[in-house]
Every structure is written in structure tokens, then in C-alpha cells.
Short mmCIF file of C-alpha atoms in Angstrom, two decimals:
data_model
loop_
_atom_site.label_atom_id
_atom_site.label_comp_id
_atom_site.label_asym_id
_atom_site.label_seq_id
_atom_site.Cartn_x
_atom_site.Cartn_y
_atom_site.Cartn_z
CA UNK A 1 81.75 122.60 99.70
CA UNK A 2 85.35 121.91 98.89
CA UNK A 3 86.87 122.92 95.54
CA UNK A 4 88.00 120.27 93.07
CA UNK A 5 91.64 120.02 93.11
CA UNK A 6 92.14 117.98 89.89
CA UNK A 7 89.84 116.97 87.10
CA UNK A 8 90.48 114.03 85.07
CA UNK A 9 88.72 113.42 81.78
CA UNK A 10 88.38 110.12 80.15
CA UNK A 11 87.24 110.40 76.51
CA UNK A 12 85.90 108.31 73.83
CA UNK A 13 88.22 106.71 71.22
CA UNK A 14 87.24 107.83 67.55
CA UNK A 15 89.71 105.81 65.71
CA UNK A 16 88.27 103.22 63.22
CA UNK A 17 87.85 99.79 64.93
CA UNK A 18 88.96 101.01 68.22
CA UNK A 19 87.14 99.20 71.03
CA UNK A 20 89.30 100.08 73.99
CA UNK A 21 89.09 102.88 76.45
CA UNK A 22 91.77 104.71 78.33
CA UNK A 23 90.62 103.49 81.92
CA UNK A 24 88.30 100.72 82.98
CA UNK A 25 85.67 101.39 85.62
CA UNK A 26 87.09 99.21 88.20
CA UNK A 27 90.27 101.19 88.33
CA UNK A 28 88.79 104.65 88.97
CA UNK A 29 89.18 104.56 92.60
CA UNK A 30 92.99 104.45 91.95
CA UNK A 31 92.74 107.76 90.08
CA UNK A 32 90.46 109.31 92.64
CA UNK A 33 93.04 108.61 95.19
CA UNK A 34 95.74 110.68 93.46
CA UNK A 35 94.70 114.00 95.19
CA UNK A 36 91.98 115.49 97.49
CA UNK A 37 88.72 116.17 95.77
CA UNK A 38 89.65 114.50 92.38
CA UNK A 39 86.74 114.63 90.01
CA UNK A 40 86.76 112.23 87.07
CA UNK A 41 84.66 112.96 83.89
CA UNK A 42 83.93 110.21 81.65
CA UNK A 43 82.37 110.91 78.18
CA UNK A 44 79.13 109.21 77.74
CA UNK A 45 79.46 105.92 75.72
CA UNK A 46 83.33 105.99 76.13
CA UNK A 47 83.42 102.32 77.30
CA UNK A 48 80.87 101.01 75.08
CA UNK A 49 83.35 98.99 72.88
CA UNK A 50 84.87 97.32 75.99
CA UNK A 51 81.31 96.43 77.29
CA UNK A 52 81.81 98.97 80.10
CA UNK A 53 78.30 100.79 80.65
CA UNK A 54 77.94 104.33 81.59
CA UNK A 55 76.32 102.77 84.78
CA UNK A 56 79.49 101.09 85.65
CA UNK A 57 81.50 104.32 85.54
CA UNK A 58 78.75 106.11 87.30
CA UNK A 59 78.60 103.47 90.17
CA UNK A 60 82.50 103.72 90.41
CA UNK A 61 82.20 107.41 91.18
CA UNK A 62 82.77 109.18 87.70
CA UNK A 63 80.74 112.09 86.48
CA UNK A 64 79.17 111.21 83.17
CA UNK A 65 79.89 113.98 80.67
CA UNK A 66 79.50 115.39 77.26
CA UNK A 67 82.37 115.33 74.74
CA UNK A 68 83.31 118.88 75.61
CA UNK A 69 83.10 118.70 79.45
CA UNK A 70 85.33 115.60 79.44
CA UNK A 71 87.81 117.39 76.95
CA UNK A 72 88.02 120.45 79.30
CA UNK A 73 89.52 118.52 82.14
CA UNK A 74 92.93 119.18 83.84
CA UNK A 75 94.26 115.94 82.37
CA UNK A 76 92.73 114.25 79.36
CA UNK A 77 93.36 110.57 79.08
CA UNK A 78 93.30 108.76 75.78
CA UNK A 79 94.63 105.65 73.94
CA UNK A 80 95.06 107.00 70.35
CA UNK A 81 96.36 110.30 69.14
CA UNK A 82 93.71 112.88 69.37
CA UNK A 83 92.25 114.81 66.35
CA UNK A 84 92.82 118.49 66.04
CA UNK A 85 89.05 119.18 66.25
CA UNK A 86 88.94 117.40 69.66
CA UNK A 87 92.00 119.37 70.78
CA UNK A 88 90.12 122.57 70.30
CA UNK A 89 88.03 121.67 73.59
CA UNK A 90 91.18 121.75 75.52
CA UNK A 91 91.59 124.56 78.29
CA UNK A 92 94.69 126.37 78.78
CA UNK A 93 97.18 124.62 80.84
CA UNK A 94 95.59 121.21 80.24
CA UNK A 95 97.55 118.07 79.49
CA UNK A 96 96.52 115.22 77.16
CA UNK A 97 98.17 111.83 77.71
CA UNK A 98 98.10 109.56 74.79
CA UNK A 99 99.88 107.67 72.06
CA UNK A 100 101.12 110.13 69.35
CA UNK A 101 101.94 108.15 66.35
CA UNK A 102 100.05 109.05 63.07
CA UNK A 103 100.20 111.00 59.93
CA UNK A 104 98.78 114.12 61.39
CA UNK A 105 101.06 114.44 64.42
CA UNK A 106 102.46 117.81 63.51
CA UNK A 107 98.95 119.14 62.97
CA UNK A 108 97.84 117.88 66.34
CA UNK A 109 100.77 119.33 68.14
CA UNK A 110 100.18 122.79 66.62
CA UNK A 111 96.51 122.65 67.70
CA UNK A 112 97.57 121.81 71.29
CA UNK A 113 100.15 124.66 71.15
CA UNK A 114 97.32 127.13 69.99
CA UNK A 115 95.18 125.90 72.95
CA UNK A 116 97.87 127.00 75.43
CA UNK A 117 97.71 123.20 76.51
CA UNK A 118 100.22 120.26 76.44
CA UNK A 119 100.66 116.71 75.37
CA UNK A 120 102.55 113.73 76.69
CA UNK A 121 103.63 111.13 74.24
CA UNK A 122 103.17 107.46 75.73
CA UNK A 123 105.63 106.28 73.08
CA UNK A 124 108.49 108.50 74.35
CA UNK A 125 108.35 106.86 77.94
CA UNK A 126 111.93 105.30 78.20
CA UNK A 127 112.51 101.70 78.58
CA UNK A 128 113.99 101.47 82.11
CA UNK A 129 113.18 99.48 85.08
CA UNK A 130 111.48 102.52 86.83
CA UNK A 131 109.31 103.21 83.76
CA UNK A 132 108.32 99.38 83.26
CA UNK A 133 105.04 99.96 85.19
CA UNK A 134 104.04 103.01 82.89
CA UNK A 135 104.94 101.24 79.52
CA UNK A 136 101.64 100.93 77.55
CA UNK A 137 103.54 99.68 74.40
CA UNK A 138 104.83 96.58 76.39
CA UNK A 139 101.42 95.95 78.17
CA UNK A 140 99.57 96.29 74.68
CA UNK A 141 102.15 94.21 73.06
CA UNK A 142 101.78 91.36 75.49
CA UNK A 143 98.21 91.13 74.47
CA UNK A 144 98.95 91.47 70.83
CA UNK A 145 101.43 88.53 70.98
CA UNK A 146 98.89 86.32 72.61
CA UNK A 147 95.93 87.23 70.31
CA UNK A 148 98.02 86.89 67.33
CA UNK A 149 98.58 83.03 68.10
CA UNK A 150 94.79 82.60 68.56
CA UNK A 151 94.29 84.47 65.23
CA UNK A 152 96.54 82.04 63.48
CA UNK A 153 94.76 78.97 64.99
CA UNK A 154 91.49 80.35 63.34
CA UNK A 155 93.03 80.49 59.87
CA UNK A 156 95.32 77.38 60.11
CA UNK A 157 93.37 74.34 58.98
CA UNK A 158 94.98 71.75 61.13
CA UNK A 159 95.63 71.07 64.81
CA UNK A 160 98.27 73.11 66.86
CA UNK A 161 99.20 70.27 69.22
CA UNK A 162 100.09 66.58 68.58
CA UNK A 163 96.80 64.72 68.31
CA UNK A 164 96.47 60.95 68.81
CA UNK A 165 93.19 59.40 68.21
CA UNK A 166 91.53 56.03 67.25
CA UNK A 167 91.49 57.27 63.74
CA UNK A 168 95.10 58.10 63.55
CA UNK A 169 97.50 60.87 64.81
CA UNK A 170 98.30 64.51 63.76
CA UNK A 171 101.64 65.99 63.93
CA UNK A 172 102.09 69.36 65.98
CA UNK A 173 102.14 72.46 64.03
CA UNK A 174 105.42 74.16 63.41
CA UNK A 175 105.52 77.80 64.29
CA UNK A 176 108.08 80.47 63.67
CA UNK A 177 107.98 83.60 65.38
CA UNK A 178 110.07 86.42 63.98
CA UNK A 179 111.11 89.06 66.49
CA UNK A 180 111.59 88.46 70.30
CA UNK A 181 110.40 91.59 71.90
CA UNK A 182 107.58 91.66 74.22
CA UNK A 183 104.89 90.65 71.61
CA UNK A 184 107.13 87.96 70.26
CA UNK A 185 108.01 86.33 73.62
CA UNK A 186 104.31 86.28 74.33
CA UNK A 187 103.50 84.71 70.99
CA UNK A 188 106.25 81.92 71.79
CA UNK A 189 104.67 81.26 75.12
CA UNK A 190 101.16 81.00 73.84
CA UNK A 191 102.09 78.74 70.91
CA UNK A 192 103.96 76.48 73.22
CA UNK A 193 100.97 76.21 75.62
CA UNK A 194 99.00 75.19 72.62
CA UNK A 195 101.26 72.38 71.92
CA UNK A 196 103.10 73.74 68.78
CA UNK A 197 106.71 73.19 67.92
CA UNK A 198 108.23 76.66 68.11
CA UNK A 199 111.37 78.30 66.81
CA UNK A 200 112.07 81.98 67.03
CA UNK A 201 114.41 84.62 65.38
CA UNK A 202 115.72 87.89 66.44
CA UNK A 203 118.50 90.13 65.16
CA UNK A 204 119.54 90.68 68.73
CA UNK A 205 121.56 87.34 69.79
CA UNK A 206 121.37 88.34 73.43
CA UNK A 207 117.58 87.31 73.42
CA UNK A 208 118.27 83.74 72.75
CA UNK A 209 118.22 82.63 76.39
CA UNK A 210 114.81 84.27 76.69
CA UNK A 211 113.60 82.36 73.50
CA UNK A 212 114.94 79.25 75.08
CA UNK A 213 113.64 79.74 78.40
CA UNK A 214 110.21 79.51 76.99
CA UNK A 215 110.79 76.07 75.39
CA UNK A 216 111.50 77.42 71.91
CA UNK A 217 114.44 76.93 69.74
CA UNK A 218 116.63 79.91 68.65
CA UNK A 219 116.80 80.18 64.99
CA UNK A 220 120.46 81.19 64.08
CA UNK A 221 120.45 82.52 60.39
CA UNK A 222 124.28 82.97 60.41
CA UNK A 223 123.99 86.53 59.30
CA UNK A 224 126.93 87.73 61.53
CA UNK A 225 125.55 91.18 61.87
CA UNK A 226 124.00 92.14 65.25
CA UNK A 227 120.75 94.30 65.29
CA UNK A 228 120.67 95.55 68.89
CA UNK A 229 119.74 99.36 69.13
CA UNK A 230 119.29 101.62 71.96
CA UNK A 231 116.63 100.99 74.78
CA UNK A 232 116.41 97.41 74.08
CA UNK A 233 114.90 97.88 70.64
CA UNK A 234 116.21 96.36 67.34
CA UNK A 235 118.02 98.48 64.89
CA UNK A 236 117.91 98.24 61.08
CA UNK A 237 120.34 96.06 59.49
CA UNK A 238 122.63 97.12 56.55
CA UNK A 239 121.60 96.38 52.84
CA UNK A 240 123.88 93.49 52.72
CA UNK A 241 122.47 92.20 56.13
CA UNK A 242 118.94 92.59 55.25
CA UNK A 243 119.68 90.58 51.86
CA UNK A 244 121.14 87.74 53.77
CA UNK A 245 118.39 87.78 56.27
CA UNK A 246 115.80 87.51 53.75
CA UNK A 247 117.52 84.63 51.90
CA UNK A 248 118.02 82.67 54.88
CA UNK A 249 114.56 83.03 56.02
CA UNK A 250 113.20 82.22 52.49
CA UNK A 251 114.80 78.81 52.96
CA UNK A 252 113.88 78.30 56.61
CA UNK A 253 110.37 79.45 56.49
CA UNK A 254 109.39 76.95 53.93
CA UNK A 255 109.31 74.22 56.86
CA UNK A 256 106.89 76.01 58.97
CA UNK A 257 103.10 75.98 59.13
CA UNK A 258 102.51 79.23 60.95
CA UNK A 259 104.67 82.48 60.96
CA UNK A 260 104.24 85.27 63.27
CA UNK A 261 106.17 88.44 62.46
CA UNK A 262 106.56 91.14 65.17
CA UNK A 263 109.76 92.95 63.89
CA UNK A 264 109.41 96.77 64.20
CA UNK A 265 111.88 99.63 64.19
CA UNK A 266 110.99 102.90 66.19
CA UNK A 267 110.13 105.68 63.90
CA UNK A 268 110.73 103.62 60.64
CA UNK A 269 108.82 101.39 58.30
CA UNK A 270 108.70 97.82 59.46
CA UNK A 271 111.71 95.85 57.92
CA UNK A 272 110.82 93.41 55.30
CA UNK A 273 111.48 89.80 56.56
CA UNK A 274 109.11 87.65 54.54
CA UNK A 275 109.62 88.49 50.88
CA UNK A 276 107.15 87.46 48.07
CA UNK A 277 109.58 84.72 46.99
CA UNK A 278 109.48 83.30 50.50
CA UNK A 279 105.52 83.16 50.52
CA UNK A 280 105.76 81.39 47.26
CA UNK A 281 107.99 78.93 48.88
CA UNK A 282 105.77 78.07 51.86
CA UNK A 283 103.22 75.25 51.81
CA UNK A 284 99.73 75.94 50.69
CA UNK A 285 97.47 76.60 53.66
CA UNK A 286 100.33 78.07 55.89
CA UNK A 287 99.61 81.15 57.84
CA UNK A 288 101.36 84.47 58.37
CA UNK A 289 100.30 86.72 61.00
CA UNK A 290 102.02 90.15 60.48
CA UNK A 291 101.94 92.17 63.63
CA UNK A 292 103.78 95.05 61.78
CA UNK A 293 100.94 95.48 59.32
CA UNK A 294 100.29 99.14 60.58
CA UNK A 295 103.66 100.30 59.64
CA UNK A 296 103.95 98.68 56.23
CA UNK A 297 104.27 94.87 57.26
CA UNK A 298 107.15 92.45 57.62
CA UNK A 299 105.72 90.89 54.39
CA UNK A 300 105.08 93.26 51.38
CA UNK A 301 102.08 91.33 50.51
CA UNK A 302 100.23 91.94 53.86
CA UNK A 303 97.23 94.21 53.57
CA UNK A 304 96.53 96.20 56.64
CA UNK A 305 93.29 95.38 58.48
CA UNK A 306 92.57 92.45 55.90
CA UNK A 307 92.88 88.91 55.70
CA UNK A 308 94.12 87.89 52.31
CA UNK A 309 95.33 84.68 50.47
CA UNK A 310 98.49 85.10 48.22
CA UNK A 311 100.17 82.19 46.52
CA UNK A 312 97.77 79.92 48.67
CA UNK A 313 99.15 81.34 51.95
CA UNK A 314 97.02 83.23 54.30
CA UNK A 315 98.05 86.59 55.40
CA UNK A 316 96.48 88.19 58.49
CA UNK A 317 97.15 91.91 58.78
CA UNK A 318 94.97 93.18 61.58
CA UNK A 319 96.50 96.41 63.11
CA UNK A 320 94.76 96.37 66.56
CA UNK A 321 95.14 93.05 68.35
CA UNK A 322 94.47 94.52 71.85
CA UNK A 323 91.15 95.80 70.43
CA UNK A 324 90.03 91.91 70.28
CA UNK A 325 90.35 91.91 73.96
CA UNK A 326 89.17 95.29 75.14
CA UNK A 327 88.27 94.77 78.56
CA UNK A 328 91.60 93.37 79.62
CA UNK A 329 93.56 95.73 77.21
CA UNK A 330 91.59 98.73 78.68
CA UNK A 331 92.44 97.67 82.23
CA UNK A 332 96.15 97.25 81.60
CA UNK A 333 96.37 100.64 79.61
CA UNK A 334 94.68 102.49 82.62
CA UNK A 335 96.80 100.80 85.24
CA UNK A 336 99.93 102.10 83.22
CA UNK A 337 98.32 105.62 83.01
CA UNK A 338 97.93 105.63 86.86
CA UNK A 339 101.34 104.84 87.54
CA UNK A 340 102.41 107.59 85.22
CA UNK A 341 100.10 110.05 86.96
CA UNK A 342 101.48 108.99 90.51
CA UNK A 343 104.84 110.78 89.51
CA UNK A 344 102.95 113.77 88.12
CA UNK A 345 100.65 114.77 90.81
CA UNK A 346 102.33 116.39 93.80
CA UNK A 347 100.45 118.10 96.69
CA UNK A 348 97.17 117.73 95.03
CA UNK A 349 98.52 119.35 91.77
CA UNK A 350 99.70 118.38 88.50
CA UNK A 351 103.60 119.04 88.57
CA UNK A 352 105.53 118.40 85.44
CA UNK A 353 109.17 118.20 86.94
CA UNK A 354 111.50 117.84 83.67
CA UNK A 355 114.45 116.80 86.10
CA UNK A 356 112.36 113.36 86.03
CA UNK A 357 113.89 111.43 83.03
CA UNK A 358 110.45 110.04 82.42
CA UNK A 359 108.64 113.32 82.07
CA UNK A 360 111.49 115.07 80.42
CA UNK A 361 111.38 112.61 77.54
CA UNK A 362 107.66 112.20 77.16
CA UNK A 363 106.25 115.75 77.50
CA UNK A 364 106.47 117.01 73.94
CA UNK A 365 104.20 120.28 74.27
CA UNK A 366 103.61 122.00 77.69
CA UNK A 367 101.49 125.17 78.35
CA UNK A 368 101.31 125.85 74.56
CA UNK A 369 105.00 125.62 73.84
CA UNK A 370 106.87 122.87 71.99
CA UNK A 371 109.71 121.24 74.19
CA UNK A 372 113.13 120.27 73.09
CA UNK A 373 113.84 116.90 74.46
#
């Protein structure tokens, strides 16, 4: 009987309202091919939220396991940052791969160090062409942008497209998308497919061409301050720039029926784009879908994980849009993880080569020691 060369654990998510799982059953064969004699341990019930049954995983070749067994693998795959009590099940030399944003990050990192294990932060994967296939933030943001528009249609009391009937006609909805990153561009494309008239704004003027290529109009607020940051992300505007931006949007957004905000700055609270004065200025029944609700919101009136009405405007503050489409979101996430593991498994063993820019940036703790990267 051959000895297992690599064990991979797929564990259940414990975060509130999380329906996804790190790997979908149809993709297990990809992981099994990473090395000789790979054993994949799936925690029982891990795929329930995404409607993946234990039988589906077992039929795909996984070994159904207890929580402790799955966490005792060489590599543990997870979506959200683990809890310190979960990390206590890690074996020495193991590696957890997950997102790592959260209030308890320092506590979790110390718990990983105590176990003599390691953790790779998916947020820290650089935004380069080579790393694109491993970028879970982009794959999940794509889903979020799509689902945000569908959420808007659920709360907006009118048609999205131009409708002409024997009883009369209805004008198409006017949709504003603030922020033209991955989520924003997908929101633009989805709103256009549904027949809306779309305009979009971003502090990075270089994205105007991308916005226009999707059939939307670039919203020029005349701020005269660029917000392009490192790695393709936006940077925070100056205090004067923020004030000009907010004032310009206050006047502009009064003409829109739906506003989808996607602006975020890595490691910082979300910038306020839609002030309370702006909300007061909008038409009754208008909808704001705030994709930055988890980091404070682009509108200060947004309440995380709730749909509220303020000044006769509907504010949607869901924080996990990919969780509304868990099967596809899980499949995308898992394929990103597979592409990452492909550069980490060498000659049937896990090999953390820090000369690789991706691993050097993303591995925060290895073999019980915090890394300076």
C-alpha cells in the first residue's frame, strides 16, 4: 500500500450567513492530480450551504471526515479566516490557505504560530497577470457585481428596461455605478444587459475606456485629482478631493433610480461617496446597493447585512453577495485555489519557494514563524 504523499483538508465554514465551501465536488479530481497518492479530506456537511451533499464529495473521491481530521491535513483550504479554536487542530508544518481579513486576525496568526503551522493570505496575492488565475478577490467580486444588480431589481418598484405595451410605455431605469473595479464593471455589464441606462464613475480616469466599452457613460465629476493607487487599486483622495467628490455626486445622483457603490481601499474603511444629504436629494423609491457595507459602507446610512429605508430611499447592505450564488462561487474559489497550489506542490510535496513573488507576498506565517514580507 503506497503512503499518502499529500493530504488536503476542505473544512466547513463557520461564519454567519456563509453558504460557500472552498472547493466544489466536481473539481476534486484537479486537486487529486497535484501529486501522487493525494488524499482529500472533506469535513462532513461542508458543502451543505452550496447544496453539495456528502455523497457528491464521496463519489468524487474524497474521504468524509470529522472536523479534527480535516483540520489535521497538510494543507487546509478555507474561505473565511479561521477561528483560533479551529487552528488548534492544525498539525506542525501544516498550511492554512484562506482569506485573513477580520478583527481577530492577530489572535489567529498567533494561534497558528503556536501550532508550528503556517497561513497563506489570499488577499495578499499580488495583482499581476501571472497571479490572475489565483485571484479569489476578483472571481468573487465578479459574482458580487452581477448579484448586486439583481438585488437592486428586487427592491426597485419599476422596470429596468424600456417597456412598451398597449397600456403605455415605461422609461428604462437610470443606474449609476460608483467604482469601476471588477465588481463595478460586472455591475455595469449586468445592468446594461437588463436594459438600463448606465453611467459609472471612478477616481481612476484610466478606466473610462473600460466603462465605455461596456456601453456605459463615464461620469466626469471634474474633481481634477486622480485616485490611482498601487496594484490597480484606488487610493484615498485628499480631504479637499473628498469634499468635491461628495458635492458633485450629491447633485448628480439625484437623477438616478439605482445607485450601486463598489468603492473600497485595501486596509482602510470604505470611502464615503453617498452622504446623507445625497440620500435626501434622491427620488423616493430609489435604491442604493452598497457593496462596501462590510467595511463601513460608501453611504454612512447603510446597515451591514440589512435592508433599510432612509429618507424614502432603500439601502441594501448585504455583505456576502457571492453567498447568494454559492455553487458557482464555490467552484470559482476552488479553481483559484487549485491554480495557486499548482505552483506550491513540487515533486509530490508542498514547497514554499519565497523566490516566487506570489508566495513571498502571500505567506504570512510558515512553520510557526511570522514572516516579514
